[in-house]
mmCIF file of N, CA, C and O in Angstrom:
data_model
loop_
_atom_site.group_PDB
_atom_site.id
_atom_site.type_symbol
_atom_site.label_atom_id
_atom_site.label_comp_id
_atom_site.label_asym_id
_atom_site.label_seq_id
_atom_site.Cartn_x
_atom_site.Cartn_y
_atom_site.Cartn_z
ATOM 1 N N UNK L 911 58.014 -63.462 64.151
ATOM 2 C CA UNK L 911 58.203 -63.080 62.774
ATOM 3 C C UNK L 911 58.260 -61.557 62.701
ATOM 4 O O UNK L 911 57.441 -60.870 63.298
ATOM 5 N N UNK L 912 59.242 -61.052 61.951
ATOM 6 C CA UNK L 912 59.405 -59.614 61.849
ATOM 7 C C UNK L 912 58.284 -58.990 61.029
ATOM 8 O O UNK L 912 57.783 -59.587 60.073
ATOM 9 N N UNK L 913 57.944 -57.777 61.394
ATOM 10 C CA UNK L 913 56.874 -57.058 60.710
ATOM 11 C C UNK L 913 57.246 -56.761 59.261
ATOM 12 O O UNK L 913 56.391 -56.827 58.376
ATOM 13 N N UNK L 914 58.509 -56.437 59.006
ATOM 14 C CA UNK L 914 58.909 -56.100 57.640
ATOM 15 C C UNK L 914 58.736 -57.282 56.705
ATOM 16 O O UNK L 914 58.441 -57.107 55.524
ATOM 17 N N UNK L 915 58.901 -58.503 57.224
ATOM 18 C CA UNK L 915 58.703 -59.687 56.382
ATOM 19 C C UNK L 915 57.239 -59.835 55.973
ATOM 20 O O UNK L 915 56.931 -60.171 54.834
ATOM 21 N N UNK L 916 56.353 -59.576 56.910
ATOM 22 C CA UNK L 916 54.922 -59.676 56.610
ATOM 23 C C UNK L 916 54.518 -58.601 55.600
ATOM 24 O O UNK L 916 53.772 -58.869 54.652
ATOM 25 N N UNK L 917 55.027 -57.390 55.780
ATOM 26 C CA UNK L 917 54.696 -56.295 54.860
ATOM 27 C C UNK L 917 55.255 -56.590 53.464
ATOM 28 O O UNK L 917 54.558 -56.404 52.455
ATOM 29 N N UNK L 918 56.495 -57.053 53.393
ATOM 30 C CA UNK L 918 57.096 -57.376 52.096
ATOM 31 C C UNK L 918 56.326 -58.491 51.395
ATOM 32 O O UNK L 918 56.101 -58.435 50.179
ATOM 33 N N UNK L 919 55.908 -59.492 52.142
ATOM 34 C CA UNK L 919 55.156 -60.597 51.546
ATOM 35 C C UNK L 919 53.784 -60.132 51.071
ATOM 36 O O UNK L 919 53.316 -60.534 50.003
ATOM 37 N N UNK L 920 53.135 -59.274 51.845
ATOM 38 C CA UNK L 920 51.834 -58.746 51.432
ATOM 39 C C UNK L 920 51.962 -57.900 50.165
ATOM 40 O O UNK L 920 51.127 -58.005 49.254
ATOM 41 N N UNK L 921 52.993 -57.085 50.085
ATOM 42 C CA UNK L 921 53.211 -56.283 48.878
ATOM 43 C C UNK L 921 53.561 -57.169 47.684
ATOM 44 O O UNK L 921 53.124 -56.903 46.558
ATOM 45 N N UNK L 922 54.324 -58.209 47.929
ATOM 46 C CA UNK L 922 54.653 -59.152 46.867
ATOM 47 C C UNK L 922 53.393 -59.839 46.349
ATOM 48 O O UNK L 922 53.206 -59.991 45.136
ATOM 49 N N UNK L 923 52.523 -60.229 47.238
ATOM 50 C CA UNK L 923 51.271 -60.870 46.825
ATOM 51 C C UNK L 923 50.370 -59.886 46.082
ATOM 52 O O UNK L 923 49.737 -60.242 45.080
ATOM 53 N N UNK L 924 50.316 -58.647 46.555
ATOM 54 C CA UNK L 924 49.475 -57.639 45.906
ATOM 55 C C UNK L 924 49.960 -57.337 44.490
ATOM 56 O O UNK L 924 49.156 -57.102 43.590
ATOM 57 N N UNK L 925 51.263 -57.343 44.289
ATOM 58 C CA UNK L 925 51.801 -57.110 42.951
ATOM 59 C C UNK L 925 51.822 -58.391 42.126
ATOM 60 O O UNK L 925 51.739 -58.343 40.897
ATOM 61 N N UNK L 926 51.935 -59.522 42.774
ATOM 62 C CA UNK L 926 52.063 -60.790 42.070
ATOM 63 C C UNK L 926 50.769 -61.326 41.492
ATOM 64 O O UNK L 926 50.783 -61.965 40.434
ATOM 65 N N UNK L 927 49.663 -61.092 42.145
ATOM 66 C CA UNK L 927 48.396 -61.616 41.622
ATOM 67 C C UNK L 927 48.017 -60.985 40.285
ATOM 68 O O UNK L 927 47.603 -61.706 39.368
ATOM 69 N N UNK L 928 48.163 -59.664 40.114
ATOM 70 C CA UNK L 928 47.946 -59.132 38.754
ATOM 71 C C UNK L 928 48.959 -59.674 37.746
ATOM 72 O O UNK L 928 48.639 -59.836 36.574
ATOM 73 N N UNK L 929 50.169 -59.976 38.209
ATOM 74 C CA UNK L 929 51.173 -60.559 37.326
ATOM 75 C C UNK L 929 50.704 -61.908 36.788
ATOM 76 O O UNK L 929 50.886 -62.205 35.601
ATOM 77 N N UNK L 930 50.097 -62.709 37.631
ATOM 78 C CA UNK L 930 49.566 -64.006 37.196
ATOM 79 C C UNK L 930 48.506 -63.801 36.109
ATOM 80 O O UNK L 930 48.524 -64.478 35.076
ATOM 81 N N UNK L 931 47.627 -62.846 36.321
ATOM 82 C CA UNK L 931 46.569 -62.588 35.335
ATOM 83 C C UNK L 931 47.134 -62.066 34.020
ATOM 84 O O UNK L 931 46.671 -62.442 32.942
ATOM 85 N N UNK L 932 48.142 -61.195 34.100
ATOM 86 C CA UNK L 932 48.750 -60.657 32.884
ATOM 87 C C UNK L 932 49.463 -61.770 32.111
ATOM 88 O O UNK L 932 49.367 -61.837 30.881
ATOM 89 N N UNK L 933 50.166 -62.637 32.811
ATOM 90 C CA UNK L 933 50.843 -63.752 32.145
ATOM 91 C C UNK L 933 49.819 -64.660 31.476
ATOM 92 O O UNK L 933 50.011 -65.088 30.329
ATOM 93 N N UNK L 934 48.727 -64.923 32.147
ATOM 94 C CA UNK L 934 47.689 -65.772 31.557
ATOM 95 C C UNK L 934 47.095 -65.115 30.300
ATOM 96 O O UNK L 934 46.841 -65.795 29.301
ATOM 97 N N UNK L 935 46.899 -63.808 30.340
ATOM 98 C CA UNK L 935 46.362 -63.109 29.168
ATOM 99 C C UNK L 935 47.351 -63.133 28.007
ATOM 100 O O UNK L 935 46.959 -63.316 26.851
ATOM 101 N N UNK L 936 48.636 -62.965 28.320
ATOM 102 C CA UNK L 936 49.649 -63.006 27.254
ATOM 103 C C UNK L 936 49.720 -64.400 26.624
ATOM 104 O O UNK L 936 49.853 -64.519 25.406
ATOM 105 N N UNK L 937 49.623 -65.438 27.443
ATOM 106 C CA UNK L 937 49.636 -66.812 26.906
ATOM 107 C C UNK L 937 48.408 -67.041 26.038
ATOM 108 O O UNK L 937 48.500 -67.643 24.963
ATOM 109 N N UNK L 938 47.266 -66.536 26.468
ATOM 110 C CA UNK L 938 46.045 -66.704 25.674
ATOM 111 C C UNK L 938 46.165 -66.010 24.324
ATOM 112 O O UNK L 938 45.744 -66.543 23.293
ATOM 113 N N UNK L 939 46.756 -64.813 24.314
ATOM 114 C CA UNK L 939 46.924 -64.086 23.057
ATOM 115 C C UNK L 939 47.859 -64.808 22.098
ATOM 116 O O UNK L 939 47.671 -64.754 20.889
ATOM 117 N N UNK L 940 48.865 -65.475 22.630
ATOM 118 C CA UNK L 940 49.860 -66.112 21.768
ATOM 119 C C UNK L 940 49.464 -67.509 21.316
ATOM 120 O O UNK L 940 49.811 -67.921 20.211
ATOM 121 N N UNK L 941 48.755 -68.267 22.172
ATOM 122 C CA UNK L 941 48.509 -69.669 21.839
ATOM 123 C C UNK L 941 47.054 -69.995 21.538
ATOM 124 O O UNK L 941 46.789 -70.992 20.869
ATOM 125 N N UNK L 942 46.121 -69.235 22.055
ATOM 126 C CA UNK L 942 44.692 -69.518 21.884
ATOM 127 C C UNK L 942 44.321 -70.900 22.425
ATOM 128 O O UNK L 942 43.402 -71.542 21.944
ATOM 129 N N UNK L 943 45.050 -71.359 23.429
ATOM 130 C CA UNK L 943 44.816 -72.677 24.012
ATOM 131 C C UNK L 943 44.537 -72.527 25.503
ATOM 132 O O UNK L 943 45.373 -72.017 26.252
ATOM 133 N N UNK L 944 43.371 -72.975 25.931
ATOM 134 C CA UNK L 944 43.017 -72.832 27.345
ATOM 135 C C UNK L 944 43.905 -73.703 28.234
ATOM 136 O O UNK L 944 44.171 -73.354 29.380
ATOM 137 N N UNK L 945 44.375 -74.815 27.707
ATOM 138 C CA UNK L 945 45.279 -75.664 28.476
ATOM 139 C C UNK L 945 46.593 -74.962 28.761
ATOM 140 O O UNK L 945 47.119 -75.019 29.879
ATOM 141 N N UNK L 946 47.135 -74.289 27.758
ATOM 142 C CA UNK L 946 48.377 -73.545 27.941
ATOM 143 C C UNK L 946 48.186 -72.363 28.876
ATOM 144 O O UNK L 946 49.089 -72.012 29.636
ATOM 145 N N UNK L 947 47.014 -71.747 28.830
ATOM 146 C CA UNK L 947 46.709 -70.636 29.741
ATOM 147 C C UNK L 947 46.713 -71.130 31.179
ATOM 148 O O UNK L 947 47.290 -70.497 32.070
ATOM 149 N N UNK L 948 46.108 -72.275 31.414
ATOM 150 C CA UNK L 948 46.074 -72.840 32.764
ATOM 151 C C UNK L 948 47.475 -73.197 33.247
ATOM 152 O O UNK L 948 47.825 -72.927 34.400
ATOM 153 N N UNK L 949 48.274 -73.787 32.375
ATOM 154 C CA UNK L 949 49.644 -74.153 32.749
ATOM 155 C C UNK L 949 50.450 -72.899 33.074
ATOM 156 O O UNK L 949 51.179 -72.858 34.080
ATOM 157 N N UNK L 950 50.331 -71.863 32.265
ATOM 158 C CA UNK L 950 51.033 -70.617 32.528
ATOM 159 C C UNK L 950 50.614 -69.992 33.842
ATOM 160 O O UNK L 950 51.453 -69.489 34.608
ATOM 161 N N UNK L 951 49.315 -70.029 34.133
ATOM 162 C CA UNK L 951 48.825 -69.490 35.397
ATOM 163 C C UNK L 951 49.309 -70.285 36.594
ATOM 164 O O UNK L 951 49.710 -69.709 37.614
ATOM 165 N N UNK L 952 49.306 -71.601 36.490
ATOM 166 C CA UNK L 952 49.752 -72.448 37.603
ATOM 167 C C UNK L 952 51.245 -72.258 37.863
ATOM 168 O O UNK L 952 51.673 -72.152 39.019
ATOM 169 N N UNK L 953 52.038 -72.190 36.800
ATOM 170 C CA UNK L 953 53.478 -72.004 36.977
ATOM 171 C C UNK L 953 53.772 -70.658 37.621
ATOM 172 O O UNK L 953 54.563 -70.563 38.568
ATOM 173 N N UNK L 954 53.143 -69.599 37.138
ATOM 174 C CA UNK L 954 53.379 -68.268 37.686
ATOM 175 C C UNK L 954 52.918 -68.184 39.135
ATOM 176 O O UNK L 954 53.612 -67.621 39.987
ATOM 177 N N UNK L 955 51.761 -68.748 39.439
ATOM 178 C CA UNK L 955 51.243 -68.706 40.803
ATOM 179 C C UNK L 955 52.129 -69.514 41.748
ATOM 180 O O UNK L 955 52.389 -69.096 42.875
ATOM 181 N N UNK L 956 52.607 -70.660 41.282
ATOM 182 C CA UNK L 956 53.489 -71.485 42.112
ATOM 183 C C UNK L 956 54.790 -70.742 42.422
ATOM 184 O O UNK L 956 55.259 -70.753 43.567
ATOM 185 N N UNK L 957 55.378 -70.114 41.420
ATOM 186 C CA UNK L 957 56.590 -69.326 41.655
ATOM 187 C C UNK L 957 56.329 -68.180 42.619
ATOM 188 O O UNK L 957 57.158 -67.882 43.487
ATOM 189 N N UNK L 958 55.172 -67.549 42.500
ATOM 190 C CA UNK L 958 54.809 -66.463 43.414
ATOM 191 C C UNK L 958 54.682 -66.973 44.843
ATOM 192 O O UNK L 958 55.164 -66.336 45.785
ATOM 193 N N UNK L 959 54.076 -68.126 45.037
ATOM 194 C CA UNK L 959 53.927 -68.706 46.372
ATOM 195 C C UNK L 959 55.287 -69.084 46.951
ATOM 196 O O UNK L 959 55.571 -68.803 48.131
ATOM 197 N N UNK L 960 56.151 -69.684 46.146
ATOM 198 C CA UNK L 960 57.478 -70.073 46.630
ATOM 199 C C UNK L 960 58.282 -68.844 47.043
ATOM 200 O O UNK L 960 58.886 -68.813 48.121
ATOM 201 N N UNK L 961 58.273 -67.817 46.215
ATOM 202 C CA UNK L 961 58.997 -66.588 46.557
ATOM 203 C C UNK L 961 58.379 -65.927 47.782
ATOM 204 O O UNK L 961 59.098 -65.406 48.647
ATOM 205 N N UNK L 962 57.062 -65.978 47.907
ATOM 206 C CA UNK L 962 56.398 -65.419 49.086
ATOM 207 C C UNK L 962 56.786 -66.148 50.367
ATOM 208 O O UNK L 962 57.063 -65.513 51.389
ATOM 209 N N UNK L 963 56.836 -67.457 50.321
ATOM 210 C CA UNK L 963 57.233 -68.227 51.503
ATOM 211 C C UNK L 963 58.695 -67.963 51.852
ATOM 212 O O UNK L 963 59.039 -67.805 53.030
ATOM 213 N N UNK L 964 59.545 -67.892 50.830
ATOM 214 C CA UNK L 964 60.949 -67.582 51.098
ATOM 215 C C UNK L 964 61.110 -66.182 51.678
ATOM 216 O O UNK L 964 61.919 -65.968 52.585
ATOM 217 N N UNK L 965 60.351 -65.232 51.184
ATOM 218 C CA UNK L 965 60.397 -63.871 51.719
ATOM 219 C C UNK L 965 59.923 -63.856 53.163
ATOM 220 O O UNK L 965 60.495 -63.164 54.011
ATOM 221 N N UNK L 966 58.913 -64.620 53.442
ATOM 222 C CA UNK L 966 58.349 -64.652 54.793
ATOM 223 C C UNK L 966 59.260 -65.355 55.788
ATOM 224 O O UNK L 966 59.199 -65.067 56.986
ATOM 225 N N UNK L 967 60.131 -66.230 55.305
ATOM 226 C CA UNK L 967 60.907 -67.040 56.242
ATOM 227 C C UNK L 967 62.410 -66.791 56.227
ATOM 228 O O UNK L 967 62.986 -66.518 57.272
ATOM 229 N N UNK L 968 63.089 -66.903 55.084
ATOM 230 C CA UNK L 968 64.546 -66.985 55.128
ATOM 231 C C UNK L 968 65.324 -65.946 54.328
ATOM 232 O O UNK L 968 66.510 -65.780 54.569
ATOM 233 N N UNK L 969 64.727 -65.299 53.371
ATOM 234 C CA UNK L 969 65.505 -64.370 52.548
ATOM 235 C C UNK L 969 65.937 -63.149 53.349
ATOM 236 O O UNK L 969 65.187 -62.662 54.199
ATOM 237 N N UNK L 970 67.142 -62.645 53.066
ATOM 238 C CA UNK L 970 67.576 -61.424 53.750
ATOM 239 C C UNK L 970 66.730 -60.221 53.308
ATOM 240 O O UNK L 970 66.101 -60.244 52.243
ATOM 241 N N UNK L 971 66.758 -59.183 54.112
ATOM 242 C CA UNK L 971 65.903 -58.025 53.885
ATOM 243 C C UNK L 971 66.108 -57.350 52.550
ATOM 244 O O UNK L 971 65.138 -57.037 51.846
ATOM 245 N N UNK L 972 67.354 -57.114 52.180
ATOM 246 C CA UNK L 972 67.629 -56.415 50.923
ATOM 247 C C UNK L 972 67.106 -57.218 49.740
ATOM 248 O O UNK L 972 66.467 -56.667 48.837
ATOM 249 N N UNK L 973 67.353 -58.509 49.722
ATOM 250 C CA UNK L 973 66.894 -59.354 48.627
ATOM 251 C C UNK L 973 65.366 -59.412 48.567
ATOM 252 O O UNK L 973 64.777 -59.395 47.482
ATOM 253 N N UNK L 974 64.724 -59.448 49.716
ATOM 254 C CA UNK L 974 63.262 -59.462 49.752
ATOM 255 C C UNK L 974 62.685 -58.202 49.123
ATOM 256 O O UNK L 974 61.764 -58.266 48.307
ATOM 257 N N UNK L 975 63.226 -57.060 49.492
ATOM 258 C CA UNK L 975 62.714 -55.800 48.956
ATOM 259 C C UNK L 975 63.056 -55.638 47.484
ATOM 260 O O UNK L 975 62.269 -55.055 46.726
ATOM 261 N N UNK L 976 64.193 -56.174 47.053
ATOM 262 C CA UNK L 976 64.533 -56.139 45.625
ATOM 263 C C UNK L 976 63.536 -56.979 44.833
ATOM 264 O O UNK L 976 63.089 -56.576 43.751
ATOM 265 N N UNK L 977 63.164 -58.136 45.360
ATOM 266 C CA UNK L 977 62.157 -58.975 44.690
ATOM 267 C C UNK L 977 60.807 -58.280 44.615
ATOM 268 O O UNK L 977 60.128 -58.334 43.586
ATOM 269 N N UNK L 978 60.407 -57.632 45.690
ATOM 270 C CA UNK L 978 59.133 -56.900 45.690
ATOM 271 C C UNK L 978 59.171 -55.796 44.637
ATOM 272 O O UNK L 978 58.220 -55.631 43.857
ATOM 273 N N UNK L 979 60.268 -55.055 44.578
ATOM 274 C CA UNK L 979 60.392 -53.981 43.596
ATOM 275 C C UNK L 979 60.417 -54.528 42.169
ATOM 276 O O UNK L 979 59.810 -53.942 41.261
ATOM 277 N N UNK L 980 61.093 -55.647 41.964
ATOM 278 C CA UNK L 980 61.173 -56.239 40.625
ATOM 279 C C UNK L 980 59.810 -56.724 40.142
ATOM 280 O O UNK L 980 59.442 -56.512 38.976
ATOM 281 N N UNK L 981 59.051 -57.360 41.025
ATOM 282 C CA UNK L 981 57.718 -57.831 40.639
ATOM 283 C C UNK L 981 56.800 -56.643 40.361
ATOM 284 O O UNK L 981 56.059 -56.645 39.376
ATOM 285 N N UNK L 982 56.868 -55.618 41.190
ATOM 286 C CA UNK L 982 56.043 -54.436 40.973
ATOM 287 C C UNK L 982 56.415 -53.748 39.661
ATOM 288 O O UNK L 982 55.537 -53.305 38.899
ATOM 289 N N UNK L 983 57.692 -53.667 39.365
ATOM 290 C CA UNK L 983 58.123 -53.054 38.107
ATOM 291 C C UNK L 983 57.688 -53.892 36.905
ATOM 292 O O UNK L 983 57.251 -53.341 35.883
ATOM 293 N N UNK L 984 57.791 -55.204 37.020
ATOM 294 C CA UNK L 984 57.372 -56.079 35.921
ATOM 295 C C UNK L 984 55.886 -55.940 35.638
ATOM 296 O O UNK L 984 55.464 -55.859 34.472
ATOM 297 N N UNK L 985 55.087 -55.875 36.694
ATOM 298 C CA UNK L 985 53.642 -55.706 36.507
ATOM 299 C C UNK L 985 53.348 -54.355 35.867
ATOM 300 O O UNK L 985 52.529 -54.251 34.953
ATOM 301 N N UNK L 986 54.018 -53.323 36.322
ATOM 302 C CA UNK L 986 53.797 -51.979 35.775
ATOM 303 C C UNK L 986 54.141 -51.930 34.288
ATOM 304 O O UNK L 986 53.372 -51.400 33.481
ATOM 305 N N UNK L 987 55.279 -52.505 33.927
ATOM 306 C CA UNK L 987 55.679 -52.501 32.524
ATOM 307 C C UNK L 987 54.718 -53.315 31.686
ATOM 308 O O UNK L 987 54.318 -52.893 30.597
ATOM 309 N N UNK L 988 54.311 -54.483 32.162
ATOM 310 C CA UNK L 988 53.395 -55.325 31.400
ATOM 311 C C UNK L 988 52.038 -54.650 31.203
ATOM 312 O O UNK L 988 51.438 -54.746 30.131
ATOM 313 N N UNK L 989 51.551 -53.989 32.241
ATOM 314 C CA UNK L 989 50.261 -53.326 32.121
ATOM 315 C C UNK L 989 50.332 -52.105 31.212
ATOM 316 O O UNK L 989 49.394 -51.830 30.471
ATOM 317 N N UNK L 990 51.428 -51.382 31.271
ATOM 318 C CA UNK L 990 51.577 -50.209 30.413
ATOM 319 C C UNK L 990 51.806 -50.610 28.959
ATOM 320 O O UNK L 990 51.398 -49.889 28.030
ATOM 321 N N UNK L 991 52.448 -51.733 28.733
ATOM 322 C CA UNK L 991 52.731 -52.179 27.361
ATOM 323 C C UNK L 991 51.523 -52.808 26.699
ATOM 324 O O UNK L 991 51.480 -52.901 25.467
ATOM 325 N N UNK L 992 50.559 -53.239 27.441
ATOM 326 C CA UNK L 992 49.403 -53.916 26.865
ATOM 327 C C UNK L 992 48.520 -53.009 26.121
ATOM 328 O O UNK L 992 47.945 -52.161 26.205
#
């Protein structure tokens, strides 16, 4: 396994876990329902895991780094907007 894949996946996970928490907080603010918060967290975490596995295994390098940058930018914008 290439080193760049491991680094990209680690960065994706580091940026993605706060994204899961931010999404859960936004769902809580909008719905006030703990069930909806859990569903939002599970969906976001599942998508993060799927993208992480794809980054680790089959995605080309440019696409992997674009995904890492997009997730990092999304987290930054969400945290700054809150």
